[in-house]
Short mmCIF file of C-alpha atoms in Angstrom, two decimals:
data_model
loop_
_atom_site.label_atom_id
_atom_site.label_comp_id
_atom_site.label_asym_id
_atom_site.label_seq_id
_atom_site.Cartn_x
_atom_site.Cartn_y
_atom_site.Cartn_z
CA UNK A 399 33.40 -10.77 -9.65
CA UNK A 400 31.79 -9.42 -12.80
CA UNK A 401 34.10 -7.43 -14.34
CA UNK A 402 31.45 -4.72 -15.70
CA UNK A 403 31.01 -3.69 -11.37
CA UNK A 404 34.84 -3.32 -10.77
CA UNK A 405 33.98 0.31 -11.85
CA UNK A 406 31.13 0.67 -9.63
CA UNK A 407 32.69 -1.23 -6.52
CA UNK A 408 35.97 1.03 -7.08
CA UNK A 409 33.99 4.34 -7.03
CA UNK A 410 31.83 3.47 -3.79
CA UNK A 411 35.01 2.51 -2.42
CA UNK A 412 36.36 5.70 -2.94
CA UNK A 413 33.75 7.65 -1.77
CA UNK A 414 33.16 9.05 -5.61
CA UNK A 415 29.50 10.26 -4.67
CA UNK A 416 30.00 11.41 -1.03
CA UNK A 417 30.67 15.05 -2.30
CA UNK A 418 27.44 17.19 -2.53
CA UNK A 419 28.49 19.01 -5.51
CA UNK A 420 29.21 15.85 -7.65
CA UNK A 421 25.60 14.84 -6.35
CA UNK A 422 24.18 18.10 -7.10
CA UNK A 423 25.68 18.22 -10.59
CA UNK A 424 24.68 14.80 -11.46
CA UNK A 425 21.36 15.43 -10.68
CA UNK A 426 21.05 18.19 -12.98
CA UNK A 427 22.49 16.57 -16.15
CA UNK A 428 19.74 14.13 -15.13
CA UNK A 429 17.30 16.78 -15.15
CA UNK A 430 18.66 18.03 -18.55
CA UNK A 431 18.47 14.29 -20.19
CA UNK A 432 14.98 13.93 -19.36
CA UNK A 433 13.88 17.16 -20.61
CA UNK A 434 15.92 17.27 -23.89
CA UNK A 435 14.16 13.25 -24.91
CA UNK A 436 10.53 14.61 -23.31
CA UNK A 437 9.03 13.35 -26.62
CA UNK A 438 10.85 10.47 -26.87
CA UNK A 439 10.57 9.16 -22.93
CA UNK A 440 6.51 9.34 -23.33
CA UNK A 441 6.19 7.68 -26.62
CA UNK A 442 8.13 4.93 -24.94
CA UNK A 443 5.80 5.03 -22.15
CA UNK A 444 2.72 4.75 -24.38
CA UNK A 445 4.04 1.90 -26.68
CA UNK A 446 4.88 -0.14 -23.71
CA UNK A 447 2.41 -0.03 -21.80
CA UNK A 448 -0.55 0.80 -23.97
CA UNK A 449 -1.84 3.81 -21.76
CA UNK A 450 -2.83 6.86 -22.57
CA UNK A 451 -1.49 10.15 -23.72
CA UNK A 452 -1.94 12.39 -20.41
CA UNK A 453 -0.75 8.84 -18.24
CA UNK A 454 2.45 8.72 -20.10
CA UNK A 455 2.81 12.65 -19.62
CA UNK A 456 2.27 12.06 -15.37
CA UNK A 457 4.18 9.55 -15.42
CA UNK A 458 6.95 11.74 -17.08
CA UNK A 459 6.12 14.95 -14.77
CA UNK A 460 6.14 12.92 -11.80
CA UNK A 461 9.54 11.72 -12.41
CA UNK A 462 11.04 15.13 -13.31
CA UNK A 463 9.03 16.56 -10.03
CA UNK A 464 10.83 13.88 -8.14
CA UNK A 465 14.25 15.00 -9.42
CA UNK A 466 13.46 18.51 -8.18
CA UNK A 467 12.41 17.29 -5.03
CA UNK A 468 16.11 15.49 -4.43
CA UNK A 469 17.71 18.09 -6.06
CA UNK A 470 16.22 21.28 -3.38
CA UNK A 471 17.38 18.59 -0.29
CA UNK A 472 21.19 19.02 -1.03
CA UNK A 473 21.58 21.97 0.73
CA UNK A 474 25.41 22.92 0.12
CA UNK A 475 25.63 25.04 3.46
CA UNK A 476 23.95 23.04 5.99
CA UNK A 477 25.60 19.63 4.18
CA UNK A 478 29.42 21.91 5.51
CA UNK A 479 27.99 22.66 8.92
CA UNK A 480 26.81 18.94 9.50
CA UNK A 481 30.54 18.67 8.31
CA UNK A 482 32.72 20.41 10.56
CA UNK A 483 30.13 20.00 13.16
CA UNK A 484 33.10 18.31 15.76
CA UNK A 485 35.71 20.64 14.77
CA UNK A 486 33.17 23.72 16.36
CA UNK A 487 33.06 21.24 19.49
CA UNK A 488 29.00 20.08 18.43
CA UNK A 489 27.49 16.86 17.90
CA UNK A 490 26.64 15.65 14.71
CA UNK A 491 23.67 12.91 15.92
CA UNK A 492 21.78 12.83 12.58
CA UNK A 493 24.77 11.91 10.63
CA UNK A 494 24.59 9.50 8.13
CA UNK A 495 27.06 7.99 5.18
CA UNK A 496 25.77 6.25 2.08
CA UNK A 497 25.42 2.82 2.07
CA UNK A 498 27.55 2.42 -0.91
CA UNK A 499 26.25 0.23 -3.58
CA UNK A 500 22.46 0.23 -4.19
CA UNK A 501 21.47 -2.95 -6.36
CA UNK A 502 17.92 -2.29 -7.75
CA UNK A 503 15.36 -4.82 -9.35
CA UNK A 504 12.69 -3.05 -11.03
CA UNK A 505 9.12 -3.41 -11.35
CA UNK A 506 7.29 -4.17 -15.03
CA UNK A 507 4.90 -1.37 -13.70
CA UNK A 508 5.53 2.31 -14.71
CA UNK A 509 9.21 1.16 -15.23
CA UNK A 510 10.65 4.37 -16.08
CA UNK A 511 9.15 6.59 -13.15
CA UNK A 512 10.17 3.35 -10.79
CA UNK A 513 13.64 2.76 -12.02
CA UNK A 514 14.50 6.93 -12.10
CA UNK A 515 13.06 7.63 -8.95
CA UNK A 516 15.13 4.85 -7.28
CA UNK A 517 18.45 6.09 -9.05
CA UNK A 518 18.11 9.63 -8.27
CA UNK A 519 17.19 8.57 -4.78
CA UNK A 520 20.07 6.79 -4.19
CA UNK A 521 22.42 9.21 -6.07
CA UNK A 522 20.95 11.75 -3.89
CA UNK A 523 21.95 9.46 -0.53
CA UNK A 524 25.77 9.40 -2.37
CA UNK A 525 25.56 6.15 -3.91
CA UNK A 526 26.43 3.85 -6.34
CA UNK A 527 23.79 2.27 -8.17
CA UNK A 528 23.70 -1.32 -10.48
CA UNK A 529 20.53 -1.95 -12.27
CA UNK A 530 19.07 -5.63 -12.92
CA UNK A 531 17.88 -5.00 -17.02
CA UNK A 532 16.85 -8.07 -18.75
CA UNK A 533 17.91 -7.70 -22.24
CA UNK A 534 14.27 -6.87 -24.05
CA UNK A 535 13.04 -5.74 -27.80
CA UNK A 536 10.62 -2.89 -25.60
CA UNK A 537 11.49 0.54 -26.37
CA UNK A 538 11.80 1.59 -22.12
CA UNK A 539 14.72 -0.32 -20.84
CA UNK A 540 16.92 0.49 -23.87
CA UNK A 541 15.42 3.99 -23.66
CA UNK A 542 16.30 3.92 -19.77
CA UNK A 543 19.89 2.42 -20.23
CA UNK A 544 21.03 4.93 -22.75
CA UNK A 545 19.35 8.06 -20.50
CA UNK A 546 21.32 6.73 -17.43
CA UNK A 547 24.61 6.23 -18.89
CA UNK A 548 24.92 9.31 -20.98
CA UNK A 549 24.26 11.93 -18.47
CA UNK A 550 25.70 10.34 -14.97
CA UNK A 551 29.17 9.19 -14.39
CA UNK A 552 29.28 5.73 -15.91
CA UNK A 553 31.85 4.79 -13.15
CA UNK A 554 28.98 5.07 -10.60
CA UNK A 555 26.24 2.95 -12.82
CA UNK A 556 26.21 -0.11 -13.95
CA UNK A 557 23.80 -2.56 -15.75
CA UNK A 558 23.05 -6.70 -15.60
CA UNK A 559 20.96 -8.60 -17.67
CA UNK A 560 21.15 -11.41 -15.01
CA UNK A 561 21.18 -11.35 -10.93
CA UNK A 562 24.23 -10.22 -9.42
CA UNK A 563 25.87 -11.83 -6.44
CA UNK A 564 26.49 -10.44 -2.86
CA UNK A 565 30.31 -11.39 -3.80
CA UNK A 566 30.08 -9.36 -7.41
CA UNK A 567 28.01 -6.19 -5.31
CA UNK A 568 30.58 -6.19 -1.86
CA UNK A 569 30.14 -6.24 1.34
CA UNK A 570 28.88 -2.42 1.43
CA UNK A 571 25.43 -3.16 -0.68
CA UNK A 572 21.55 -3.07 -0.19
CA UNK A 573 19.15 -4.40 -3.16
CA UNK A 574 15.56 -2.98 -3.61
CA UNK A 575 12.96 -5.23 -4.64
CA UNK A 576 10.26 -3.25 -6.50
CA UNK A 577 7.83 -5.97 -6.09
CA UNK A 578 4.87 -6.01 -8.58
CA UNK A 579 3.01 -9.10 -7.70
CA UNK A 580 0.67 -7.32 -5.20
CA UNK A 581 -2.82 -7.35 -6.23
CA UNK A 582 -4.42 -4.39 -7.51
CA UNK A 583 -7.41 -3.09 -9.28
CA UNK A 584 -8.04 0.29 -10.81
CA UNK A 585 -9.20 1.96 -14.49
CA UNK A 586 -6.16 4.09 -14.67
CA UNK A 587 -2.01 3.12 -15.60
CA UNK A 588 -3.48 -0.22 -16.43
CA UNK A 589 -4.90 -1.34 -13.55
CA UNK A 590 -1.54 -2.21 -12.19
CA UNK A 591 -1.05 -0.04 -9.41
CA UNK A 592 -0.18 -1.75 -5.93
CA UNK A 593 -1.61 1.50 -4.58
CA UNK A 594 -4.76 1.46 -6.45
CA UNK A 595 -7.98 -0.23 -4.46
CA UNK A 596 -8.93 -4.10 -4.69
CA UNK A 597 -11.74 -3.90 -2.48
CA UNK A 598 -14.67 -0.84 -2.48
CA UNK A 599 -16.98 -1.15 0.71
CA UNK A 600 -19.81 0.89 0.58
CA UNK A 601 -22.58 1.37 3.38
CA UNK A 602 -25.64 -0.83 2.08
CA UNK A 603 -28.13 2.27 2.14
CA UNK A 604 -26.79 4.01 -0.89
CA UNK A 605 -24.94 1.13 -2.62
CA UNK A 606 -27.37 1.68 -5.79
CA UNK A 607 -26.57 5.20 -6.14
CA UNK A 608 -22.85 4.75 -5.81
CA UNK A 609 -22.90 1.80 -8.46
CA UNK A 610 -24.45 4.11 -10.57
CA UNK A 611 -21.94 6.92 -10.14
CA UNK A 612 -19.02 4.31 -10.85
CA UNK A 613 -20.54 3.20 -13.58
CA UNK A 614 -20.67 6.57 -14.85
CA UNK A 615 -17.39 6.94 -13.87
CA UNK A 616 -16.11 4.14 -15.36
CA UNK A 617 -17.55 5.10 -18.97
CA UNK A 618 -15.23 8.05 -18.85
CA UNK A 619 -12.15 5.77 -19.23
CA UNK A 620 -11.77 4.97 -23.37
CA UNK A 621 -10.65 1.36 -23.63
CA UNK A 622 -7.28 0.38 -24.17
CA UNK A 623 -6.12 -1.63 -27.09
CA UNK A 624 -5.97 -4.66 -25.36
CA UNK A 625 -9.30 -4.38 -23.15
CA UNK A 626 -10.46 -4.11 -27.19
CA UNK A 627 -9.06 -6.93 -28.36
CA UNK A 628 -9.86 -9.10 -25.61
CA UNK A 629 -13.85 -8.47 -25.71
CA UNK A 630 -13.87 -11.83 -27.56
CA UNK A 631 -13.36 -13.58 -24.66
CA UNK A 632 -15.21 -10.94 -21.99
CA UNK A 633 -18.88 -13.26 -22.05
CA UNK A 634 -16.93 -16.16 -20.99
CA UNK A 635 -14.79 -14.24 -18.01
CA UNK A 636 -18.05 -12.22 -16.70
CA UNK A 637 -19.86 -16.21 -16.52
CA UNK A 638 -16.98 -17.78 -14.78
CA UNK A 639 -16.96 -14.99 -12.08
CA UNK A 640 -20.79 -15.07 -11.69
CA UNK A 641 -20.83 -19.19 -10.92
CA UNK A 642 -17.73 -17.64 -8.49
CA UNK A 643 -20.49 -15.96 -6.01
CA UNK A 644 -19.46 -12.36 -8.25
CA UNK A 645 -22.01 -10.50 -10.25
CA UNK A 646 -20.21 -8.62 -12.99
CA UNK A 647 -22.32 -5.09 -12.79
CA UNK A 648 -20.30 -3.32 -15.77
CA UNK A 649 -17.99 -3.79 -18.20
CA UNK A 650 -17.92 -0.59 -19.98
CA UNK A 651 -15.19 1.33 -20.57
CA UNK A 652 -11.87 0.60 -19.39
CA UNK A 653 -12.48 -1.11 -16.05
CA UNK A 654 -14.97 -3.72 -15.12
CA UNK A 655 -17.35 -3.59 -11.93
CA UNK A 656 -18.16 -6.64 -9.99
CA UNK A 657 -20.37 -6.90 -7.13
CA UNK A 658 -19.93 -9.26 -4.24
CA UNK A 659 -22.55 -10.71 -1.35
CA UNK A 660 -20.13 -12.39 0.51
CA UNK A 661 -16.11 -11.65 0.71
CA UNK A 662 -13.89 -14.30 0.23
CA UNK A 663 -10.06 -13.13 0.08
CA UNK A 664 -9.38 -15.87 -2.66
CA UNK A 665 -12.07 -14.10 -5.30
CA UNK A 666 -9.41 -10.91 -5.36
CA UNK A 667 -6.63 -11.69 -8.33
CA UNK A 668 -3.24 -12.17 -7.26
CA UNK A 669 -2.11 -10.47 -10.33
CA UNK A 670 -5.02 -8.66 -11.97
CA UNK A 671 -5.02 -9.08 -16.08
CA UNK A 672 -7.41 -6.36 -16.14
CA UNK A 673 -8.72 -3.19 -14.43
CA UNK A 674 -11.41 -4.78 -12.02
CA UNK A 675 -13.38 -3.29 -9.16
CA UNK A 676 -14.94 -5.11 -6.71
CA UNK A 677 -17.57 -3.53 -4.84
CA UNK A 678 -19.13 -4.87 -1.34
CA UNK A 679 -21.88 -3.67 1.17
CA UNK A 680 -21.43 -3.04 5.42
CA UNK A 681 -23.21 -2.28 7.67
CA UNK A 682 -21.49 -0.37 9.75
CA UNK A 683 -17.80 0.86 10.95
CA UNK A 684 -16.98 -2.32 12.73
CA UNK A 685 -18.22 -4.27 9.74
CA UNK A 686 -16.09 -2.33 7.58
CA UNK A 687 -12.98 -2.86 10.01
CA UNK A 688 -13.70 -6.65 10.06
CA UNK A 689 -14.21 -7.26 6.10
CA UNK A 690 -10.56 -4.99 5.55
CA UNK A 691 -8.66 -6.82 8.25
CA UNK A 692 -10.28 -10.06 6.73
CA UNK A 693 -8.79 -9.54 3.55
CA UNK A 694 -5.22 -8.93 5.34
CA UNK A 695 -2.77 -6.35 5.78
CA UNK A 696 -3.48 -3.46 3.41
CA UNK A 697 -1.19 -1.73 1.34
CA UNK A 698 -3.15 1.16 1.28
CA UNK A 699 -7.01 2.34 2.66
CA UNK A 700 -8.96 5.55 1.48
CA UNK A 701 -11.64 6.08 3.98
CA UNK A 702 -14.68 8.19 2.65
CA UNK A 703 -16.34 9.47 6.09
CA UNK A 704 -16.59 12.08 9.03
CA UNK A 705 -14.19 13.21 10.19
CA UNK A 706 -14.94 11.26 13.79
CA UNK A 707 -15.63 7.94 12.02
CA UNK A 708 -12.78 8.09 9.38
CA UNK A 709 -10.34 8.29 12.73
CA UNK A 710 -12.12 5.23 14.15
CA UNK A 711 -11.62 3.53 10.64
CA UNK A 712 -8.52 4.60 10.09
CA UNK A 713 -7.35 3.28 13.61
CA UNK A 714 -8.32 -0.29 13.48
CA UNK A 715 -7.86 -1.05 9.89
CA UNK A 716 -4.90 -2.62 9.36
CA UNK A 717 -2.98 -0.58 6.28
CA UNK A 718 0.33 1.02 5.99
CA UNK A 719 -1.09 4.05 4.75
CA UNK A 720 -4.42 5.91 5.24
CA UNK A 721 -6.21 8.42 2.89
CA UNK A 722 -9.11 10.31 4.03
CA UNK A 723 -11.31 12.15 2.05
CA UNK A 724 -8.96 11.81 -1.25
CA UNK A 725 -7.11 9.97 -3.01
CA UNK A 726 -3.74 11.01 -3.98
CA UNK A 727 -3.66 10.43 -7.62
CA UNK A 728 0.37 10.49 -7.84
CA UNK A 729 0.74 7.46 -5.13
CA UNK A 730 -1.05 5.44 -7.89
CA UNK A 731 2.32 5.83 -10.31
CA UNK A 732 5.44 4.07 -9.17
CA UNK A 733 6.41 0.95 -6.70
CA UNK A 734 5.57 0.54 -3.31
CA UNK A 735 7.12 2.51 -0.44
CA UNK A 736 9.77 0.81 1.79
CA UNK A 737 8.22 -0.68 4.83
CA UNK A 738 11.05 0.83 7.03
CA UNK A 739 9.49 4.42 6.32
CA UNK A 740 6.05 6.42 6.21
CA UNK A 741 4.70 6.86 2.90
CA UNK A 742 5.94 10.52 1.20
CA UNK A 743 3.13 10.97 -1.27
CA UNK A 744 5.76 13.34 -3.71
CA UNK A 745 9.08 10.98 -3.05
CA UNK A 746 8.82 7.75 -3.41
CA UNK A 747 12.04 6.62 -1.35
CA UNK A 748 13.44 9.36 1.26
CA UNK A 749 17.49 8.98 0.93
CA UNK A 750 17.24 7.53 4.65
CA UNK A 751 16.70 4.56 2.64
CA UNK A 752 19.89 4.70 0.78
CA UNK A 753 22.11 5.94 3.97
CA UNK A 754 22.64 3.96 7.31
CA UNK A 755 23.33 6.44 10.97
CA UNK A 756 26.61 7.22 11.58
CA UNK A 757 26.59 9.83 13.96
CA UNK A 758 29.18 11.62 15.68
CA UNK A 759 29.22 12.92 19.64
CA UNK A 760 31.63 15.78 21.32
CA UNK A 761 29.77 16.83 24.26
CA UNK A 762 29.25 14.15 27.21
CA UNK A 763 25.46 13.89 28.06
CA UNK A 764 24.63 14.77 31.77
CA UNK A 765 24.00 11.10 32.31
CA UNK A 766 27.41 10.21 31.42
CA UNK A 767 28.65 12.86 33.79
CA UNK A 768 26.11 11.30 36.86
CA UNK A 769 27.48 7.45 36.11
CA UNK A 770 31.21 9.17 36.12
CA UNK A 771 31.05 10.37 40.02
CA UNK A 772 28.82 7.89 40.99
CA UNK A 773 31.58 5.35 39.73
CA UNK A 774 34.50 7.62 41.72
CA UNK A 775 32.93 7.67 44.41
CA UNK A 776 34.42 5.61 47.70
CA UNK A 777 32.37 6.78 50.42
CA UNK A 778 29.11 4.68 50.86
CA UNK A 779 27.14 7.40 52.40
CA UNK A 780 27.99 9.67 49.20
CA UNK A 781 27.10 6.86 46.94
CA UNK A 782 23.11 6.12 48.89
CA UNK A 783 22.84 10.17 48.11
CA UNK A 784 23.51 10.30 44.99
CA UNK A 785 21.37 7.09 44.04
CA UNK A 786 18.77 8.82 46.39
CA UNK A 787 19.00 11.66 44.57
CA UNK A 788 18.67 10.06 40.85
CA UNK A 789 15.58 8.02 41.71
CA UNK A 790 14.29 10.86 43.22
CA UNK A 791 14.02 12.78 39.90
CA UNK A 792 12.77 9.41 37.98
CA UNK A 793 9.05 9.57 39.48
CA UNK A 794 6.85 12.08 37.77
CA UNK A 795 3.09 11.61 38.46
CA UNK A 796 1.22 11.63 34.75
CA UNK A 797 -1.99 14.11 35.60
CA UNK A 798 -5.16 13.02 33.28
CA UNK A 799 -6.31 15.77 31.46
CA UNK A 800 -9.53 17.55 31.96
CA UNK A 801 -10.66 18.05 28.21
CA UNK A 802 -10.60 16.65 24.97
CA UNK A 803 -12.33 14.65 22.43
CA UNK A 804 -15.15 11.45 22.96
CA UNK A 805 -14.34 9.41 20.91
CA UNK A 806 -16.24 6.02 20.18
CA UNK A 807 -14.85 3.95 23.25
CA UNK A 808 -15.35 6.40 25.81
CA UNK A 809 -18.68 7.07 24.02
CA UNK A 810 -19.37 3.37 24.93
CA UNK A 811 -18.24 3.97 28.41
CA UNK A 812 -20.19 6.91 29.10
CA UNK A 813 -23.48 5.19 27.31
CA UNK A 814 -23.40 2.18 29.68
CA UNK A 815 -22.47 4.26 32.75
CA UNK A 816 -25.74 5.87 31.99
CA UNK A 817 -27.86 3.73 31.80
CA UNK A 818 -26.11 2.02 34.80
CA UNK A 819 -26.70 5.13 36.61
CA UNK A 820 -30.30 5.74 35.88
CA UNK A 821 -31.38 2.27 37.01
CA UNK A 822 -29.55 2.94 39.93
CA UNK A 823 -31.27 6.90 40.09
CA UNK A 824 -34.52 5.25 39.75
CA UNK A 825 -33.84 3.00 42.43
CA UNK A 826 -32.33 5.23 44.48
CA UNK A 827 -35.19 7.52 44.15
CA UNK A 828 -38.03 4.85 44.99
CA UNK A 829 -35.69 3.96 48.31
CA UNK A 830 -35.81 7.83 49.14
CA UNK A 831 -39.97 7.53 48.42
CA UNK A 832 -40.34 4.73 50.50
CA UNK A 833 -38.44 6.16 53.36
CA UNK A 834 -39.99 9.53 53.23
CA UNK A 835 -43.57 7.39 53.15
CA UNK A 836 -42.44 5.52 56.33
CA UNK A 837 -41.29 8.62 58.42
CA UNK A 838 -44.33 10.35 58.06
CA UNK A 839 -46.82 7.35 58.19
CA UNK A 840 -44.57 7.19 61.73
CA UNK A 841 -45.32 10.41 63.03
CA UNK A 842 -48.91 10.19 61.70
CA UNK A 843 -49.28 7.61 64.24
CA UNK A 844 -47.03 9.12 67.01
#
């Protein structure tokens, strides 16, 4: 075992972060770190990553808003009634204990928001954390070591330049993998985001106006350093991608916009070196679901429609989160969410993720009570009632509803039931003509 974790593995042990008080208070000397070095934690930001002023400043805000956030769900008072729960003869079913140790490997994108978010969310669950920190000449994981270990109890954090073992963590660990090798493309936080769009499909009757617009858009961004020093070697890149089946439509500003007849899933970067958007035409909704579930399971989808076709969208693309009608600028700073739970656009990792279910039960459940005296019981007559009796209450006719939406199957449905039903109207109605005809040609001749 490494000797720099006996610390941590001791205080997990000992429950050192199960108090809420310790949590709360740690938090807030968290709070007060980050907002005494706000000068120092964005200049960081900005020399390591080469973006901008105001990115470096939401990136900073969004961290200290995520602090907040954990800090306002310690409630002191409903943390002692969950408590002493049993000894008031109640159930405690959403009980849950930290899971002890939380071993985090951080992402190279927006590294400090990442990293904090993940410690705070995890201090905030009662943990222990251990941090995987290369050694590294940038000015963010010093910055981020330093931060960490002079305002929280350094027996509950811990740093390695190299992996750790399952045998140096203990048996009472979980690692999170911020993963950053999911492709991305986007002019903002460096085109890195995991959350930011690959892929722009855009209904082929006003695909020239909305190239226009993102060109426009795109103009807005200033260049980077490094999109400046690599214009050198832009000509060559836009020529390679054009003999690819890709016609490079801008590459103004910040991002570049590339234009595509056909899709093919192995044009979009596994690990974009720039901010690129690729832009192709549908023709309609089920084109649209077919090109997104082509490319694979999506990490994200913003849907731009009615409301009536952005639920059809929305309900056969496959993504793990939907926008409609927005994007959600602050989903486009940090790591991916944890498959496990629904996307929380303001926090990042909800401390379910840090805590495993341990609840507690005082009061038998009716059930139990039914399988008790069905299991006493020595008479077989008693026994067929009471089974009688149980099934009975098991069947529960489901009623359809009268009202409610149409939405685009039953739409379908109703379309071809009527035209079904006026082919069989009209022939209905020439039998009833015919008939009629007959009867009275009849009693013509009668």
């Amino acid at each position: 075992m490494a000797a720099s974790l006996q610390a941590v593995r001791e205080a997990a042990l000992d429950g050192r972060m199960h108090n809420i008080l310790t949590r709360r208070t740690q938090l807030e000397a968290l709070q007060q770190a980050l907002l005494d070095k706000a000068d120092t934690i964005q200049g960081a930001i900005r020399a390591d990553t080469d973006c901008a002023a105001p990115e470096a400043a939401v990136e900073y805000l969004l961290t200290l808003n995520t602090l907040k956030e954990y800090h306002q769900s310690l409630n002191i008072d409903g943390a002692h009634q969950d408590e002493y729960a049993i000894a008031r003869g109640e159930d405690a079913a959403s009980r849950r204990e930290p899971v002890g140790i939380v071993y985090i490997v951080p992402t190279s994108y927006t590294v400090f928001y990442s990293v904090l978010v993940a410690v705070a969310g995890a201090l905030t669950a009662g943990n222990c954390t251990v941090i995987e920190l290369p050694i590294s000449t940038q000015a963010l994981p010093v910055l981020i070591k330093n931060l960490l270990e002079s305002s929280l109890d350094r027996s509950t954090i811990a740093f390695v330049p190299t992996p750790a073992t399952n045998e140096d963590l203990g048996p009472q660990h979980m690692r999170l993998h911020q993963d950053d090798h999911l492709p991305a493309a986007q002019f903002s936080f460096g085109g890195r985001s995991p959350y930011a769009p690959d892929i722009v499909l855009v209904n082929e009757y006003i695909k020239e106006q909305f190239l226009i617009a993102l060109v426009r858009a795109s103009v807005s961004f200033p260049p980077s350093a490094s999109a400046i020093q690599g214009d050198e070697r832009r000509p060559e890149k836009d020529h390679q991608e054009e003999r690819g089946g890709l016609r490079v439509v801008s590459s103004l500003g910040r991002g570049k916009i590339v234009e595509a007849d056909q899709l093919d899933p192995k044009t979009l970067p596994d690990k974009p070196t720039d901010a690129r958007l690729l832009v192709h035409t549908v023709r309609s909704l089920d084109h649209a679901i077919d090109l997104s579930n082509m490319v694979g399971n999506l990490q994200g989808a913003y849907v731009f429609a009615h409301e009536k076709s952005a639920k059809y969208l929305t309900q056969f693309i496959n993504a793990h989160v939907s926008f409609v009608n927005h994007i959600p600028v602050e989903v486009l700073v940090g790591p991916t969410a944890p498959k496990q739970v629904a996307l929380d656009r303001s926090v990042r990792y909800p401390t379910t993720v840090f805590s495993v279910p341990r609840p507690h039960y005082i009061r038998p459940t009716r059930l139990s009570q039914s399988v008790t005296d069905i299991l006493s019981t020595k008479s077989a007559s008693a026994l067929q009632n009471m089974l009688v009796l149980q099934s009975s209450q098991l069947v529960c006719r489901t009623r359809r509803p009268l009202g409610g939406g149409v939405g685009f199957f039953e739409q379908g449905i109703l379309t071809g039931l009527g035209l079904f039903s006026i082919s069989i109207l009209a022939g209905v109605s020439s039998l009833g003509y015919w008939a009629w005809t007959m009867v009275e040609k009849h009693e013509f001749r009668m």
